[in-house]
PDB file of C-alpha atoms and ligand atoms in Angstrom:
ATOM      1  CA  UNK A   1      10.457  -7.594   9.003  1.00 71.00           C
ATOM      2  CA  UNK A   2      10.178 -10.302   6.341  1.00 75.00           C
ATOM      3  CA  UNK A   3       7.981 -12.381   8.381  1.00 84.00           C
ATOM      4  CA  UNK A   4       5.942  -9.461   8.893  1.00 88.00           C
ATOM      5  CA  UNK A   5       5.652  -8.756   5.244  1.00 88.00           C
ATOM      6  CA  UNK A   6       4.565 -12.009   4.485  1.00 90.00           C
ATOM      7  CA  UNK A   7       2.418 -12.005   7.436  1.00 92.00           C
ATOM      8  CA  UNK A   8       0.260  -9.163   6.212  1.00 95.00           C
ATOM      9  CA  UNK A   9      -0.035 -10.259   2.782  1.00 95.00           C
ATOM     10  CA  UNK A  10      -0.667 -13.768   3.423  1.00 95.00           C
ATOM     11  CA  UNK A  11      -3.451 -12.610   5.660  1.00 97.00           C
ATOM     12  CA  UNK A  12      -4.993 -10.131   2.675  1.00 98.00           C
ATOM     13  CA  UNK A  13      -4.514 -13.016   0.542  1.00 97.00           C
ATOM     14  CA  UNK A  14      -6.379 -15.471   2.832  1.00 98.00           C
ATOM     15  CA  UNK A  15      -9.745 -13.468   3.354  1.00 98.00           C
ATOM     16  CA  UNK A  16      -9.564 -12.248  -0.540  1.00 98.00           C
ATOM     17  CA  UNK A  17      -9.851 -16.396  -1.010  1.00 97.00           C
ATOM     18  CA  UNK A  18     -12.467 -16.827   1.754  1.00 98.00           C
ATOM     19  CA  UNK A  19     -14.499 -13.714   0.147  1.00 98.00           C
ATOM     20  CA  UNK A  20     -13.991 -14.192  -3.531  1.00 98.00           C
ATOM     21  CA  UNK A  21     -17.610 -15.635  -3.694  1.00 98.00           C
ATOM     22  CA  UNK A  22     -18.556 -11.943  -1.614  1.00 98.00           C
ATOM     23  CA  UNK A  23     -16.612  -9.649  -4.091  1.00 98.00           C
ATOM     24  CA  UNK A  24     -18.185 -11.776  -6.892  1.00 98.00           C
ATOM     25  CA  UNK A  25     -21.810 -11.541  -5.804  1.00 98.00           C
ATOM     26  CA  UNK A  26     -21.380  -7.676  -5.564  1.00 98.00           C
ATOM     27  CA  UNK A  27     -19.995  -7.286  -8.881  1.00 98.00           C
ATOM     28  CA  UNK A  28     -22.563  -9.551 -10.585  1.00 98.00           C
ATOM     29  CA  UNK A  29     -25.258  -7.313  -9.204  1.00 98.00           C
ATOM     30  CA  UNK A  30     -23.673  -3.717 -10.423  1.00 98.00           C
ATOM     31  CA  UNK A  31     -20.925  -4.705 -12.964  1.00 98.00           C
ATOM     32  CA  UNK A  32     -19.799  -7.876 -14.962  1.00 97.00           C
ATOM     33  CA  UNK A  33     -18.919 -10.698 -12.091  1.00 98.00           C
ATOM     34  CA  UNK A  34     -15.129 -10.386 -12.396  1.00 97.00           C
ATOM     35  CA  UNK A  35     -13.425  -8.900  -9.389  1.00 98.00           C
ATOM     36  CA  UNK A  36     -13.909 -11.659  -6.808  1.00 98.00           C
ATOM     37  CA  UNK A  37     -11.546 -13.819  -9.282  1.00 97.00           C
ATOM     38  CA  UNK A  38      -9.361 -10.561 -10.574  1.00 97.00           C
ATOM     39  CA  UNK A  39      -8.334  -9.739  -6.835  1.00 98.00           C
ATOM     40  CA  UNK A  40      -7.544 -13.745  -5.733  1.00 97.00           C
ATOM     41  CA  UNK A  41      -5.936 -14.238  -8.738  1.00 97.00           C
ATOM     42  CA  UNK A  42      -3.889 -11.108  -8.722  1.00 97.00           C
ATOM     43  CA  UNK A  43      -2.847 -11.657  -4.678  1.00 97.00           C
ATOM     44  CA  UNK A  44      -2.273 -15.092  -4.895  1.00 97.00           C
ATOM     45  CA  UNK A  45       0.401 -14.171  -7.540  1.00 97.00           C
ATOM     46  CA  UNK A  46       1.381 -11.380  -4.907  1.00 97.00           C
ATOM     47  CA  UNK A  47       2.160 -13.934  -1.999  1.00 96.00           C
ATOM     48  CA  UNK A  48       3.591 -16.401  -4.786  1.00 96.00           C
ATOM     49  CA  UNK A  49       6.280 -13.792  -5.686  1.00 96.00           C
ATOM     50  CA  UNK A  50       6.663 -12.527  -2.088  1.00 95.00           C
ATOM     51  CA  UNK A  51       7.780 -16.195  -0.977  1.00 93.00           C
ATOM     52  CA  UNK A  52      10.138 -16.134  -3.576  1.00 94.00           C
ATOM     53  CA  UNK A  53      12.403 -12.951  -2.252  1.00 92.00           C
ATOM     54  CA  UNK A  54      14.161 -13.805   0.394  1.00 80.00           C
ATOM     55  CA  UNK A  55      14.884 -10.457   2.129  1.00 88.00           C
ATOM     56  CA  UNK A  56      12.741  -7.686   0.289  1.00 93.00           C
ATOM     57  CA  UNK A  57      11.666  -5.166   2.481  1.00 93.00           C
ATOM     58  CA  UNK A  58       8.364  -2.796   2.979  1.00 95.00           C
ATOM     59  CA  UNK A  59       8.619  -0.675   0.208  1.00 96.00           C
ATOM     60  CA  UNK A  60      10.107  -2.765  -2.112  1.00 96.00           C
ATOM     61  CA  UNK A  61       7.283  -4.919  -1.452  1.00 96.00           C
ATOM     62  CA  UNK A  62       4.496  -2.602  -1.854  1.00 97.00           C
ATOM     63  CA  UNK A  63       5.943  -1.707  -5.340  1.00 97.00           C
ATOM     64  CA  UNK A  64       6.169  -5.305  -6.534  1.00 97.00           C
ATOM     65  CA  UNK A  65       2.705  -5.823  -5.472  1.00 98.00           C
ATOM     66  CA  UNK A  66       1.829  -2.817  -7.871  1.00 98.00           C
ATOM     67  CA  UNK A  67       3.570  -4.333 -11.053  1.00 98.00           C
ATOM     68  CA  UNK A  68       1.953  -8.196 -10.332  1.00 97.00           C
ATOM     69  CA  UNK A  69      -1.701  -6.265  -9.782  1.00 97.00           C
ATOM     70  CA  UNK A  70      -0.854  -4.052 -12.782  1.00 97.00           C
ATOM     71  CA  UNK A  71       0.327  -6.560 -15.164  1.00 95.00           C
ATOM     72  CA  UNK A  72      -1.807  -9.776 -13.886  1.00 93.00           C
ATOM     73  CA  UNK A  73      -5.244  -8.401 -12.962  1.00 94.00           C
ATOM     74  CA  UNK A  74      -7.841  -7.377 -15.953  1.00 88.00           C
ATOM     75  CA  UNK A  75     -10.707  -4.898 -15.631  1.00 91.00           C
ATOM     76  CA  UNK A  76     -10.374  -1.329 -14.535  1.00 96.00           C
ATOM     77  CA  UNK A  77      -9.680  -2.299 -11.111  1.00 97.00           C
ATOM     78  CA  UNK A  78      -6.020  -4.087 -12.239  1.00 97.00           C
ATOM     79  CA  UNK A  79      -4.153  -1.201 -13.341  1.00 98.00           C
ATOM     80  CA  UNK A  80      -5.697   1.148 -10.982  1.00 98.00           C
ATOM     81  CA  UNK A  81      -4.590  -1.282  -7.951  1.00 98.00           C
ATOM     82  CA  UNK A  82      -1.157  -1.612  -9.455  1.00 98.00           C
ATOM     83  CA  UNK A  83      -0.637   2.433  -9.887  1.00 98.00           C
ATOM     84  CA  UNK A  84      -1.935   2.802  -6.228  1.00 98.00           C
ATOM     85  CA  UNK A  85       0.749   0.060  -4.979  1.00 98.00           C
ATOM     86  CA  UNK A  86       3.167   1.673  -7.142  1.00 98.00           C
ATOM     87  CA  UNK A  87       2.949   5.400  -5.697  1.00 98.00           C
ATOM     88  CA  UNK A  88       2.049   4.937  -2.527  1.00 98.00           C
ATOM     89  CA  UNK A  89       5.447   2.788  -2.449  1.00 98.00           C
ATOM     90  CA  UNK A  90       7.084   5.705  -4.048  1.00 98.00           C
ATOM     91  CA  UNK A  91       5.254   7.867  -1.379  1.00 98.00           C
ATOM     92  CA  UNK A  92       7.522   6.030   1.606  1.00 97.00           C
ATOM     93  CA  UNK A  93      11.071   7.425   3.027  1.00 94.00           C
ATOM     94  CA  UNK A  94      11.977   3.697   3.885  1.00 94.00           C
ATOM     95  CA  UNK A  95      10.865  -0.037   4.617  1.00 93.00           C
ATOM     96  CA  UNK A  96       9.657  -0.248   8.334  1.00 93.00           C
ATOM     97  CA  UNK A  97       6.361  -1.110   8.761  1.00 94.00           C
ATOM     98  CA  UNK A  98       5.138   2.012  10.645  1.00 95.00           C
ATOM     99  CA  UNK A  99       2.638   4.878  11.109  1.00 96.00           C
ATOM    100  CA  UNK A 100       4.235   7.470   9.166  1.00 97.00           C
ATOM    101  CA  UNK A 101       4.980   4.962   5.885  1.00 97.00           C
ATOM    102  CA  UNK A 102       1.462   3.631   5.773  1.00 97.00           C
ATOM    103  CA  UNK A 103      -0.062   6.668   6.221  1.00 98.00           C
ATOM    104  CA  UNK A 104       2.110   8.311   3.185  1.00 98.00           C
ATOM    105  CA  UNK A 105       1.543   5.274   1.324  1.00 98.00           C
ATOM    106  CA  UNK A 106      -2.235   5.229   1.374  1.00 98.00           C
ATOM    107  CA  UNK A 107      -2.176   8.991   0.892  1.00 98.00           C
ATOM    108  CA  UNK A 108       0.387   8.624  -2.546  1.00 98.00           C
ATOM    109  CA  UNK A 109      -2.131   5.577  -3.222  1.00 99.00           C
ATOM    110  CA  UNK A 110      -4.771   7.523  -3.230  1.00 99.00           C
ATOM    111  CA  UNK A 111      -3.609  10.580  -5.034  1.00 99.00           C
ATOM    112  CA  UNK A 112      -2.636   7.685  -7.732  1.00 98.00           C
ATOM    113  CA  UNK A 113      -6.305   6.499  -8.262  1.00 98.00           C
ATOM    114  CA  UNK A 114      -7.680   9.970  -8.547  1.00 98.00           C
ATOM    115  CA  UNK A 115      -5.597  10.655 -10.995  1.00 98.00           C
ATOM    116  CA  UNK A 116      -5.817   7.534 -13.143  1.00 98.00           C
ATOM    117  CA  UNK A 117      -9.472   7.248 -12.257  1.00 98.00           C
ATOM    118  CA  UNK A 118     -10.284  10.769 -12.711  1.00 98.00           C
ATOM    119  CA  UNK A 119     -12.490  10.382  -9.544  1.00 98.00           C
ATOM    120  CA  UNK A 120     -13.655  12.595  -7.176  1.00 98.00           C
ATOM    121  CA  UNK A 121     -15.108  11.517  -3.322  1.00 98.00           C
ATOM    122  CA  UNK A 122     -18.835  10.048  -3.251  1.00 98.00           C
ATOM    123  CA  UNK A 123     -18.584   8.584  -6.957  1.00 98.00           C
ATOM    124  CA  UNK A 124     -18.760   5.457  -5.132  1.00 98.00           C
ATOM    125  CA  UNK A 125     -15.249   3.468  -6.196  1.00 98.00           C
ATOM    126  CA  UNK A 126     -12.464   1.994  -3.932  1.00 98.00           C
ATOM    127  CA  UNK A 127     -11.101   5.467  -4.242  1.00 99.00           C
ATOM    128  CA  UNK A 128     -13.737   6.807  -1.215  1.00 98.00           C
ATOM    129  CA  UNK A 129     -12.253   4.161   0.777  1.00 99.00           C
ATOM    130  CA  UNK A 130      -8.482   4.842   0.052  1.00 99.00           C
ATOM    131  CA  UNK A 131      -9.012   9.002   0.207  1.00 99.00           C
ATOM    132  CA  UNK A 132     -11.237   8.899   3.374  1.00 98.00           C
ATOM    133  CA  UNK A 133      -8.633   6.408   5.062  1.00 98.00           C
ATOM    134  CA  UNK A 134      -5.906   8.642   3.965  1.00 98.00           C
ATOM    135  CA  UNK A 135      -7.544  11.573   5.397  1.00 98.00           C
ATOM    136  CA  UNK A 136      -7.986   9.688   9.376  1.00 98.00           C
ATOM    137  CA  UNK A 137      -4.435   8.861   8.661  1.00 98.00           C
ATOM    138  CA  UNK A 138      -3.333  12.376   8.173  1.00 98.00           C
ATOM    139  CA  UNK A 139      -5.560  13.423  11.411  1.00 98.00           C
ATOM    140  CA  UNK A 140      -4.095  10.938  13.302  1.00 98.00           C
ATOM    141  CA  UNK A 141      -7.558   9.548  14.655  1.00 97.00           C
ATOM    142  CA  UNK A 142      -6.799   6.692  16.772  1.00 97.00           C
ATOM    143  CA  UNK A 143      -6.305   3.425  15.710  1.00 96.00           C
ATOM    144  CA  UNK A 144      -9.618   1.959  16.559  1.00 97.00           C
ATOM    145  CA  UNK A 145     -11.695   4.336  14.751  1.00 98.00           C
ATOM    146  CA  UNK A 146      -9.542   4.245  11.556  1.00 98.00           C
ATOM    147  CA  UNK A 147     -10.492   0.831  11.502  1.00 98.00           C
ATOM    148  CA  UNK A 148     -14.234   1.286  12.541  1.00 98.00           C
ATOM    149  CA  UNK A 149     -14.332   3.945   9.503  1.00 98.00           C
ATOM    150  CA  UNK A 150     -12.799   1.538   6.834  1.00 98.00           C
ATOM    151  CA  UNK A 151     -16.030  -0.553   6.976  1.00 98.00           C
ATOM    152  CA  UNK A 152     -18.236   2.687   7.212  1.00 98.00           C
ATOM    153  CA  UNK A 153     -16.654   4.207   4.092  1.00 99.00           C
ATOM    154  CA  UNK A 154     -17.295   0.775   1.885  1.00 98.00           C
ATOM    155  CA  UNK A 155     -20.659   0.177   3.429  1.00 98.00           C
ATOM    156  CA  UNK A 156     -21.758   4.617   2.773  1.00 98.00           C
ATOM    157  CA  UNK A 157     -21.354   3.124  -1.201  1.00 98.00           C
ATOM    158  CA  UNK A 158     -24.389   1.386  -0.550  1.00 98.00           C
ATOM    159  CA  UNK A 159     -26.581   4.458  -0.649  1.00 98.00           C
ATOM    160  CA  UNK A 160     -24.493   6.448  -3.442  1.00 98.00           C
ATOM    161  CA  UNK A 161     -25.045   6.536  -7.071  1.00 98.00           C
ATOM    162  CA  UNK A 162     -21.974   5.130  -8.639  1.00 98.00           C
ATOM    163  CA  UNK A 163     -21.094   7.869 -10.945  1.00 98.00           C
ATOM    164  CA  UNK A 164     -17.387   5.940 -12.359  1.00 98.00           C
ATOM    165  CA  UNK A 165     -16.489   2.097 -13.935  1.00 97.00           C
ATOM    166  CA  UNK A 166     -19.179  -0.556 -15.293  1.00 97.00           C
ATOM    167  CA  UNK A 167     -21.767   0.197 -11.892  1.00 98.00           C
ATOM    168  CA  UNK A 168     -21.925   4.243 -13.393  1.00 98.00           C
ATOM    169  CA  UNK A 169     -23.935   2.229 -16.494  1.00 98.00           C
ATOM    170  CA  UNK A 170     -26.835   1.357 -14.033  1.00 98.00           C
ATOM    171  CA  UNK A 171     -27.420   5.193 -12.680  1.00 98.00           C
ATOM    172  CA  UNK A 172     -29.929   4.450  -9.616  1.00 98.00           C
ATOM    173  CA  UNK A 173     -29.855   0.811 -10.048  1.00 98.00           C
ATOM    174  CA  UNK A 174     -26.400   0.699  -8.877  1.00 98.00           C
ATOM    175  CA  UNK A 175     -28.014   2.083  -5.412  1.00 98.00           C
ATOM    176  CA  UNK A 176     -27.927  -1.043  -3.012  1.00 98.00           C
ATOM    177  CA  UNK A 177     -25.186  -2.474  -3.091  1.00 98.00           C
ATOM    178  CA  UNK A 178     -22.288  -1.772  -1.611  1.00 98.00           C
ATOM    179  CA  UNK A 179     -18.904  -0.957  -4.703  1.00 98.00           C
ATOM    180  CA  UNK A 180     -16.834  -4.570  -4.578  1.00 98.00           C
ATOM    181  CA  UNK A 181     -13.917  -2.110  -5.301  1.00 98.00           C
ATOM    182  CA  UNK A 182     -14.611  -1.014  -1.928  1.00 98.00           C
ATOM    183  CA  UNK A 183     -14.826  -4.445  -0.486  1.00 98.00           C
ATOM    184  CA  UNK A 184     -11.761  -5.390  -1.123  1.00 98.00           C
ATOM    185  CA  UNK A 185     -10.263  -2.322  -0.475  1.00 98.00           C
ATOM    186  CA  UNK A 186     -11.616  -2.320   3.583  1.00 98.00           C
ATOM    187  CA  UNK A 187      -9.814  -6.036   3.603  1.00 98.00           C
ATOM    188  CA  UNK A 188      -6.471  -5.157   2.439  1.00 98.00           C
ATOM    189  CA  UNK A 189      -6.359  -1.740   4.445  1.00 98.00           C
ATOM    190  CA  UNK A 190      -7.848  -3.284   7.063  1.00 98.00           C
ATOM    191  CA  UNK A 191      -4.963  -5.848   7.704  1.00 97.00           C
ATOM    192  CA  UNK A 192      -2.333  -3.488   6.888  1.00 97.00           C
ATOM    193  CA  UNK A 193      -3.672  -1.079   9.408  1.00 97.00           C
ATOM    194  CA  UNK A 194      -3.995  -3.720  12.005  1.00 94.00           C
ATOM    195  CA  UNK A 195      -0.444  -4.103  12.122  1.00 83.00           C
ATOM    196  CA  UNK A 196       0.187  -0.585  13.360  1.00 85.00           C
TER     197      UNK A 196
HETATM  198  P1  ADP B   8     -14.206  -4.052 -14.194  1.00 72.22           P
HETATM  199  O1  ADP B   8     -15.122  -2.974 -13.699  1.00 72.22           O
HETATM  200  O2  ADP B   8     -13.434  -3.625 -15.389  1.00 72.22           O
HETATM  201  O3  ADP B   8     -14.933  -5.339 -14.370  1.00 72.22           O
HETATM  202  P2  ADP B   8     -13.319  -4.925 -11.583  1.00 72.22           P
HETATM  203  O4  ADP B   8     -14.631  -5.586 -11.489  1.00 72.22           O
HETATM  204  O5  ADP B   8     -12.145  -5.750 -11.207  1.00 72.22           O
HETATM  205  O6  ADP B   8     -13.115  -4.293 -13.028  1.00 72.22           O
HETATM  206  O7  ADP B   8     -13.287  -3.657 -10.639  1.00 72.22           O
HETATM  207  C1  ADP B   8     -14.404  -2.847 -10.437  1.00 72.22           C
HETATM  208  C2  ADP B   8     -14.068  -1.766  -9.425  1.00 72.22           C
HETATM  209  O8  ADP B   8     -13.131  -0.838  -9.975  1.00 72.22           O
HETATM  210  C3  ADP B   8     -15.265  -0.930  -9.027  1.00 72.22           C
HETATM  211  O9  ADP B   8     -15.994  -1.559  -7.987  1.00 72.22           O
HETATM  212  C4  ADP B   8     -14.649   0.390  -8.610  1.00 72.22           C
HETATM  213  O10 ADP B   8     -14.331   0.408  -7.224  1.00 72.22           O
HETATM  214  C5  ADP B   8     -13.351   0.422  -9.385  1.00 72.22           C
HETATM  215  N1  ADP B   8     -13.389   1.433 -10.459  1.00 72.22           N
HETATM  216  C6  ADP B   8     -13.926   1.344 -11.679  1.00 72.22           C
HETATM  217  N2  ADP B   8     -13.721   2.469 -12.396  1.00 72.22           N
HETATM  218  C7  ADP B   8     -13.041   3.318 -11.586  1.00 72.22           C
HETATM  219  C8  ADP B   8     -12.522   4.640 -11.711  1.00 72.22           C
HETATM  220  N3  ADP B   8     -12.641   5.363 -12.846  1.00 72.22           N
HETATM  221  N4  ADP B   8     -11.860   5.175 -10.654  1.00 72.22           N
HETATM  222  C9  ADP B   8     -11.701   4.473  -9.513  1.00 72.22           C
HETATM  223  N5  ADP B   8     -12.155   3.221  -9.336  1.00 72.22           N
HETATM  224  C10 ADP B   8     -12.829   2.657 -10.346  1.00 72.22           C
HETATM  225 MG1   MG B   9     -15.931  -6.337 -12.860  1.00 72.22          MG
END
């Protein structure tokens, strides 16, 4: 279980240090440059702290994540991160690592950012990623295409009008690029939906 744990994050951690430069370059172009370091310097404290507890489980997990993201990483997308850990690990009957518990903890995630965000779907933040993923989970869509549709829903941000955060400032300029809340959001969903 532990190994798993670590497993998962380490691997979220990993690509969010190969693709800081990515998450960077996105934000320069629609807000103020910042996320690419927010989110490695906010995980790398993650898998830092993770190391440290010798037998913490899912859930527990999940809500420490929340509190380092909350209380380590600035901008809007720090506290909104760490509320989404934080529910969505509320969200969870117990620690395995399995359908049901990452589908309720993406859904309490979600439900988290809306209401902290006051966002709605198509405003073009990590939110359209973490609702629409929640919503596949709750259909039970098979695995493959819940993946497929992670990168659809952060590339469809491309085309919208970001209508919430720093990108809402630009109106139509923020059309083109794709929201680098979104881009980080596909990686970490991504890996912990591979391990279903
Ligand atoms: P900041 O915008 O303060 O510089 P970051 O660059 O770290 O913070 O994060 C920006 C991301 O935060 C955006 O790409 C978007 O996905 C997300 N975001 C901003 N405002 C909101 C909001 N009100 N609701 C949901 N997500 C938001
Ligand atoms: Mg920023």
């Amino acid at each position: 279980m532990r190994n798993d744990l670590i497993k998962i994050f380490g691997e979220i951690n990993k690509e969010i240090l190969c693709k800081e430069e990515y998450l960077t370059n996105l934000d320069n172009k629609i807000g103020d440059g910042d996320h690419g370091f927010n989110m490695r310097r906010g995980f790398n404290f993650v898998l830092e702290k993770l190391n440290e507890k010798a037998d913490i489980g899912f859930k527990d997990a999940l809500e420490l994540t929340g509190q380092i993201l909350m209380s380590k990483v600035g901008g809007a997308s720090g506290p909104l991160y760490g509320m989404a850990f934080i529910k969505g690990s509320n969200s969870i009957k117990n620690s395995k690592i399995n359908y049901q518990n990452i589908a309720d903890f993406v859904k309490g995630a979600a439900d988290a950012i809306e209401l902290l965000g006051k966002v709605h779907l198509g405003d073009a933040t990590l939110y359209d990623v973490w609702r629409n993923v929640a919503i596949d989970l709750k259909r039970e869509l098979p695995k493959e295409i819940i993946l497929e549709n992670i990168t659809k829903y952060r590339d469809e941000t491309r085309e919208m009008m970001a209508l919430k955060g720093r990108a809402s400032y630009l109106k139509e300029r923020s059309i083109g690029t794709i929201d680098p809340g979104c881009a980080s959001s596909e990686i970490i969903l991504r890996h912990l939906l591979e391990k279903l």
